Amino acid sequence: MKKQALSLLISVLASVCISAAACAQDNMTAVDNRVFEKPERTRAVFRHESHNERAKIDVCNECHHVMKDGKKLEHESSEDKRCSDCHGLADSGETPSLRKAFHLNCRGCHEKSGKGPVMCGECHPKEDR
Amino acid sequence: MHDIYQFVSGPLARLAFTVFVIGSLYRLVQMFVLVYRKEKFIFSFMSWKYSLRSIFHWIIPFAAVNMQQQPIMTLVTFTFHICLLVTPVFLLSHAVLWEERWNIRLWSLPDQLSDIMTLAVIGCCFFFWGRRIKLPEVRYLTFASDYALLGMVAAPFVTGLIAYHQWIDYPFFMILHILSGEILLMAVPFTRLSHMLFWPFTRAYMGSEFGNVRHARDW
């Protein structure tokens, strides 16, 4: 009995911890652009949680990928890293520059699926939101 | 809206560039064939020296007497042509597209400067329009098609300005901007805008005839 209560407590605590850790992307409404030297556009609109819910994306590595030899590793993901940790401001070999990586990833999927914004101003609205 | 956007920014954009390039080549070849058939003697007095001398004098502001006599027109014309050609190629948004669609890497203008240059093009269009209405010697040579052409040139700049600043109905003006740019591009080889292709040859011909035949200057 005691053991069961303890394991229940641990699992509750664990899930609280996980959801607390997940808060960072819960509150995200736009993609941070401070890594660009001198951003020339407003931050791209991106409500992380509601976006992925509505777009029905349930695998994190659709975006947070780990690449090896030009292929995505299906069972690995990199949400503990920022895109800019691997994508520099300029292209390097097969790795696209940060701007290109975002555009390919975001607009690429929107174009392919026929849903979601594709015009510059739809992602970069006049007023930073 | 997105279907229309995909169409005008995809297949239609490729068509517009193709028509522009192939059409321009066609017109140039056509010109050479025509000259060769009908007025072959022109080649007898064509000269690199006089050709380049004439071109040089007409691409430097105020290097030709005619320009000195019309200082305002000269200033407006040079401003217009520089902004008209430089802005669309080196605009930041276009640089992003050059790179991401066609892998062509160019440097880009700061957006504020592009804004000023865009306004300059639009302002110059108004000037040319006013000039056609006001001056009898120009009005006499003006056809409805000249006003249409002026409107076609101004359209991508006006719509581009509205779309960039997202003043009204962004998606609509974005599409209109792309469409008007494509129409303009396709019109270059087949309208009076073809002076973009022919001017060096016109100048070379004038320069050579004046230099080699009349022994005079053409500037």
Coordinates of C-alpha atoms in Angstrom, one line a residue:
Chain A
M1 CA 0.0 0.0 0.0
K2 CA 2.7 2.4 1.1
K3 CA 4.8 1.5 -2.0
Q4 CA 1.8 2.1 -4.3
A5 CA 1.2 5.6 -2.7
L6 CA 4.8 6.4 -3.1
S7 CA 4.9 5.5 -6.8
L8 CA 1.7 7.4 -7.4
L9 CA 3.2 10.5 -5.7
I10 CA 6.3 10.1 -7.8
S11 CA 4.4 9.8 -11.0
V12 CA 2.3 12.8 -10.2
L13 CA 5.4 14.8 -9.3
A14 CA 7.1 13.7 -12.5
S15 CA 4.2 14.7 -14.7
V16 CA 4.1 18.1 -13.0
C17 CA 7.8 18.5 -13.6
I18 CA 7.4 17.6 -17.2
S19 CA 4.5 19.9 -17.8
A20 CA 6.4 22.7 -16.0
A21 CA 9.3 22.1 -18.3
A22 CA 7.0 22.1 -21.3
C23 CA 5.7 25.6 -20.3
A24 CA 8.4 27.3 -22.3
Q25 CA 6.9 26.3 -25.7
D26 CA 3.3 26.5 -24.4
N27 CA 3.6 30.2 -24.1
M28 CA 5.4 30.7 -27.3
T29 CA 3.6 33.0 -29.8
A30 CA 6.4 33.9 -32.2
V31 CA 9.8 32.6 -33.2
D32 CA 12.6 34.5 -31.5
N33 CA 14.6 36.4 -34.0
R34 CA 17.3 37.8 -31.8
V35 CA 19.9 35.3 -33.2
F36 CA 19.8 37.2 -36.5
E37 CA 22.4 40.0 -36.5
K38 CA 20.1 42.7 -37.4
P39 CA 16.5 41.4 -37.9
E40 CA 14.8 43.1 -40.8
R41 CA 11.4 41.6 -40.4
T42 CA 9.1 41.2 -37.4
R43 CA 9.1 37.9 -35.5
A44 CA 7.3 35.2 -37.3
V45 CA 3.9 34.3 -35.8
F46 CA 4.0 30.9 -34.2
R47 CA 1.8 29.7 -31.4
H48 CA 3.7 26.5 -30.7
E49 CA 1.1 24.5 -28.9
S50 CA -2.1 25.5 -30.7
H51 CA -0.2 25.4 -34.0
N52 CA 0.8 21.9 -33.7
E53 CA -2.6 20.9 -32.3
R54 CA -4.4 22.4 -35.2
A55 CA -2.0 21.3 -37.8
K56 CA -2.2 17.8 -36.2
I57 CA 1.6 17.3 -36.0
D58 CA 2.3 14.9 -33.2
V59 CA 5.9 14.1 -33.8
C60 CA 8.3 16.7 -32.4
N61 CA 11.1 15.8 -34.8
E62 CA 9.0 17.1 -37.7
C63 CA 10.8 20.3 -36.8
H64 CA 13.2 19.4 -34.0
H65 CA 15.1 17.0 -36.1
V66 CA 18.5 15.2 -35.8
M67 CA 20.0 14.8 -39.2
K68 CA 22.6 12.2 -40.3
D69 CA 24.0 11.8 -43.8
G70 CA 21.2 13.9 -45.2
K71 CA 18.5 11.8 -43.5
K72 CA 16.3 12.4 -40.6
L73 CA 16.7 10.0 -37.7
E74 CA 13.2 8.9 -37.1
H75 CA 13.5 8.2 -33.4
E76 CA 15.6 11.1 -32.3
S77 CA 14.6 14.7 -31.7
S78 CA 16.3 17.9 -30.7
E79 CA 13.8 20.0 -28.8
D80 CA 16.5 20.6 -26.2
K81 CA 18.4 22.6 -28.8
R82 CA 17.6 25.7 -30.7
C83 CA 17.6 25.7 -34.5
S84 CA 20.4 28.2 -34.4
D85 CA 22.7 25.8 -32.5
C86 CA 23.1 23.8 -35.7
H87 CA 22.0 26.3 -38.4
G88 CA 24.4 29.3 -38.7
L89 CA 23.6 32.6 -40.4
A90 CA 25.2 31.4 -43.6
D91 CA 24.9 28.0 -45.4
S92 CA 27.5 25.5 -44.5
G93 CA 27.8 22.5 -46.7
E94 CA 24.4 20.7 -46.8
T95 CA 23.1 22.6 -43.8
P96 CA 21.0 25.5 -44.9
S97 CA 21.3 28.9 -43.2
L98 CA 19.0 29.7 -40.3
R99 CA 16.7 31.8 -42.4
K100 CA 16.5 29.3 -45.2
A101 CA 16.0 26.4 -42.6
F102 CA 13.0 28.2 -41.1
H103 CA 11.5 29.1 -44.5
L104 CA 12.0 25.6 -45.9
N105 CA 10.5 24.0 -42.8
C106 CA 7.6 26.4 -42.2
R107 CA 6.6 27.6 -45.7
G108 CA 7.7 24.3 -47.2
C109 CA 5.1 22.3 -45.2
H110 CA 2.4 25.0 -45.7
E111 CA 3.0 24.9 -49.5
K112 CA 2.9 21.1 -49.6
S113 CA -0.2 20.7 -47.4
G114 CA -2.0 23.7 -48.9
K115 CA -2.7 25.0 -45.4
G116 CA -1.1 27.7 -43.3
P117 CA 0.5 31.0 -44.4
V118 CA 2.8 31.3 -47.4
M119 CA 3.1 35.0 -48.1
C120 CA 5.8 37.0 -46.4
G121 CA 3.5 39.4 -44.5
E122 CA 1.3 36.6 -43.2
C123 CA 4.2 35.3 -41.1
H124 CA 5.9 38.6 -40.6
P125 CA 3.0 41.0 -39.8
K126 CA 3.6 44.7 -39.9
E127 CA 3.3 45.0 -36.1
D128 CA 5.4 42.6 -34.0
R129 CA 2.9 40.5 -32.0
Chain B
M1 CA -6.1 33.5 -52.1
H2 CA -3.4 30.9 -51.5
D3 CA -4.2 29.0 -54.7
I4 CA -3.9 32.2 -56.7
Y5 CA -0.7 33.1 -54.8
Q6 CA 0.8 29.7 -55.5
F7 CA -0.1 30.1 -59.2
V8 CA 1.2 33.6 -59.7
S9 CA 4.4 33.0 -57.7
G10 CA 5.1 29.6 -59.2
P11 CA 4.2 28.7 -62.8
L12 CA 3.3 32.2 -63.9
A13 CA 6.6 33.6 -62.5
R14 CA 8.5 31.0 -64.5
L15 CA 6.5 31.8 -67.6
A16 CA 7.1 35.6 -67.2
F17 CA 10.9 35.1 -66.9
T18 CA 10.9 32.7 -69.8
V19 CA 8.9 35.1 -72.1
F20 CA 11.2 37.9 -71.0
V21 CA 14.5 36.1 -71.8
I22 CA 13.4 34.2 -74.9
G23 CA 11.4 37.2 -76.2
S24 CA 14.4 39.5 -75.8
L25 CA 16.7 37.1 -77.6
Y26 CA 14.2 36.7 -80.4
R27 CA 13.9 40.5 -80.8
L28 CA 17.6 40.9 -80.9
V29 CA 18.2 38.2 -83.4
Q30 CA 15.3 39.5 -85.5
M31 CA 16.9 43.0 -85.5
F32 CA 20.3 41.6 -86.7
V33 CA 18.6 39.5 -89.4
L34 CA 16.7 42.5 -90.6
V35 CA 19.7 44.8 -90.8
Y36 CA 21.7 42.1 -92.5
R37 CA 19.0 41.6 -95.2
K38 CA 17.9 45.1 -95.8
E39 CA 20.8 47.4 -94.8
K40 CA 23.9 45.4 -94.9
F41 CA 25.9 48.5 -95.8
I42 CA 25.5 49.7 -92.1
F43 CA 28.2 47.2 -91.1
S44 CA 30.6 49.0 -93.4
F45 CA 30.8 52.0 -91.1
M46 CA 30.1 50.4 -87.7
S47 CA 33.0 51.1 -85.4
W48 CA 33.7 50.0 -81.9
K49 CA 35.5 53.3 -81.1
Y50 CA 32.6 55.5 -82.2
S51 CA 30.0 53.1 -80.8
L52 CA 31.5 53.0 -77.3
R53 CA 32.2 56.7 -77.4
S54 CA 28.5 57.5 -78.0
I55 CA 27.3 55.0 -75.4
F56 CA 29.7 56.5 -72.9
H57 CA 28.5 60.0 -73.5
W58 CA 24.8 59.0 -73.1
I59 CA 25.1 57.0 -69.9
I60 CA 26.9 59.8 -68.0
P61 CA 24.6 62.4 -66.7
F62 CA 25.1 65.8 -68.5
A63 CA 27.8 64.4 -70.8
A64 CA 25.6 65.2 -73.9
V65 CA 24.7 68.7 -75.0
N66 CA 21.0 67.7 -75.2
M67 CA 21.1 66.8 -71.5
Q68 CA 22.7 70.1 -70.5
Q69 CA 19.9 71.9 -72.3
Q70 CA 17.2 70.0 -70.3
P71 CA 18.7 69.6 -66.8
I72 CA 15.4 68.7 -65.0
M73 CA 14.4 66.1 -67.6
T74 CA 18.0 64.7 -67.4
L75 CA 17.9 64.5 -63.6
V76 CA 14.5 62.8 -63.6
T77 CA 15.4 60.4 -66.4
F78 CA 18.6 59.2 -64.7
T79 CA 16.9 58.9 -61.2
F80 CA 14.0 57.0 -62.8
H81 CA 16.1 54.5 -64.7
I82 CA 18.6 53.8 -61.9
C83 CA 15.8 53.3 -59.3
L84 CA 13.7 51.3 -61.8
L85 CA 16.4 48.8 -62.5
V86 CA 18.2 48.6 -59.1
T87 CA 15.3 48.5 -56.7
P88 CA 13.6 45.3 -58.0
V89 CA 16.8 43.4 -58.3
F90 CA 18.3 44.3 -54.9
L91 CA 15.2 44.6 -52.7
L92 CA 15.7 42.6 -49.5
S93 CA 12.5 40.5 -50.0
H94 CA 13.5 39.8 -53.6
A95 CA 17.0 38.8 -52.4
V96 CA 15.4 36.3 -50.1
L97 CA 13.5 34.9 -53.1
W98 CA 16.4 34.9 -55.5
E99 CA 18.3 32.8 -52.9
E100 CA 15.6 30.5 -51.7
R101 CA 14.0 29.8 -55.1
W102 CA 16.9 30.0 -57.5
N103 CA 20.0 29.8 -55.4
I104 CA 21.3 33.1 -56.6
R105 CA 23.0 35.1 -53.8
L106 CA 22.9 38.9 -54.1
W107 CA 23.5 41.6 -51.6
S108 CA 20.4 43.7 -50.7
L109 CA 19.4 47.3 -50.0
P110 CA 18.2 48.4 -46.6
D111 CA 14.4 48.6 -46.7
Q112 CA 14.3 52.3 -46.0
L113 CA 16.4 53.1 -49.0
S114 CA 14.3 50.8 -51.1
D115 CA 11.2 52.7 -49.9
I116 CA 12.8 56.0 -51.1
M117 CA 13.8 54.6 -54.4
T118 CA 10.3 53.2 -54.9
L119 CA 8.8 56.6 -54.2
A120 CA 11.3 58.1 -56.6
V121 CA 10.1 55.8 -59.4
I122 CA 6.4 56.6 -58.7
G123 CA 7.2 60.3 -58.5
C124 CA 9.1 60.2 -61.8
C125 CA 6.1 58.4 -63.5
F126 CA 3.9 61.3 -62.4
F127 CA 6.4 63.7 -63.8
F128 CA 6.5 61.9 -67.2
W129 CA 2.7 61.8 -67.2
G130 CA 2.4 65.5 -66.4
R131 CA 4.9 66.3 -69.1
R132 CA 2.9 64.4 -71.7
I133 CA -0.2 66.3 -70.8
K134 CA 1.4 69.7 -70.4
L135 CA 4.0 70.1 -73.2
P136 CA 2.4 70.5 -76.6
E137 CA 5.5 69.1 -78.4
V138 CA 5.2 65.9 -76.4
R139 CA 1.5 65.7 -76.4
Y140 CA 1.6 65.8 -80.1
L141 CA 3.6 62.5 -80.1
T142 CA 1.6 60.8 -77.4
F143 CA -0.8 57.9 -77.9
A144 CA -3.1 56.2 -75.4
S145 CA -0.6 53.3 -75.4
D146 CA 2.0 55.7 -73.9
Y147 CA -0.2 56.3 -70.8
A148 CA -0.9 52.6 -70.6
L149 CA 2.8 51.8 -70.6
L150 CA 3.5 54.4 -67.9
G151 CA 0.7 52.9 -65.8
M152 CA 2.2 49.4 -66.3
V153 CA 5.6 50.6 -65.2
A154 CA 4.2 52.3 -62.1
A155 CA 1.9 49.5 -61.0
P156 CA 4.4 47.0 -59.5
F157 CA 6.0 49.9 -57.5
V158 CA 2.7 51.2 -56.2
T159 CA 1.3 47.8 -55.3
G160 CA 4.7 46.7 -53.8
L161 CA 4.8 49.8 -51.6
I162 CA 1.2 49.0 -50.3
A163 CA 2.0 45.3 -49.8
Y164 CA 5.3 45.9 -48.0
H165 CA 3.7 48.3 -45.5
Q166 CA 0.6 46.1 -45.3
W167 CA -1.5 49.3 -45.4
I168 CA -4.7 47.7 -46.9
D169 CA -5.7 44.1 -47.8
Y170 CA -2.2 42.6 -47.7
P171 CA -2.9 39.3 -49.6
F172 CA -4.8 41.1 -52.4
F173 CA -2.1 43.7 -53.0
M174 CA 0.7 41.1 -52.7
I175 CA -0.9 39.1 -55.5
L176 CA -1.5 42.3 -57.6
H177 CA 2.1 43.2 -57.1
I178 CA 3.4 39.9 -58.4
L179 CA 1.0 40.0 -61.3
S180 CA 1.8 43.5 -62.4
G181 CA 5.5 42.8 -62.2
E182 CA 5.0 39.7 -64.4
I183 CA 3.0 41.6 -66.9
L184 CA 5.7 44.3 -67.1
L185 CA 8.4 41.8 -67.5
M186 CA 6.6 40.1 -70.4
A187 CA 5.9 43.4 -72.0
V188 CA 9.5 44.4 -72.3
P189 CA 10.5 42.6 -75.5
F190 CA 7.2 43.4 -77.3
T191 CA 6.4 47.1 -76.5
R192 CA 8.3 50.4 -76.6
L193 CA 10.0 49.1 -73.4
S194 CA 12.2 47.2 -75.7
H195 CA 14.5 50.2 -75.8
M196 CA 15.9 48.4 -72.7
L197 CA 17.4 45.9 -75.2
F198 CA 18.0 48.1 -78.2
W199 CA 19.4 51.3 -76.8
P200 CA 23.1 50.2 -77.0
F201 CA 22.6 49.3 -80.6
T202 CA 20.8 52.5 -81.4
R203 CA 23.5 54.5 -79.8
A204 CA 26.2 52.5 -81.5
Y205 CA 24.6 53.0 -84.9
M206 CA 24.2 56.8 -84.3
G207 CA 27.7 57.1 -82.9
S208 CA 29.2 55.3 -85.9
E209 CA 27.3 57.1 -88.5
F210 CA 28.1 60.5 -87.0
G211 CA 31.7 59.6 -86.3
N212 CA 32.6 57.7 -89.5
V213 CA 30.3 59.1 -92.1
R214 CA 29.4 62.7 -91.0
H215 CA 32.6 63.2 -89.0
A216 CA 30.6 64.8 -86.3
R217 CA 29.7 64.2 -82.6
D218 CA 26.3 62.8 -81.7
W219 CA 26.1 64.1 -78.1

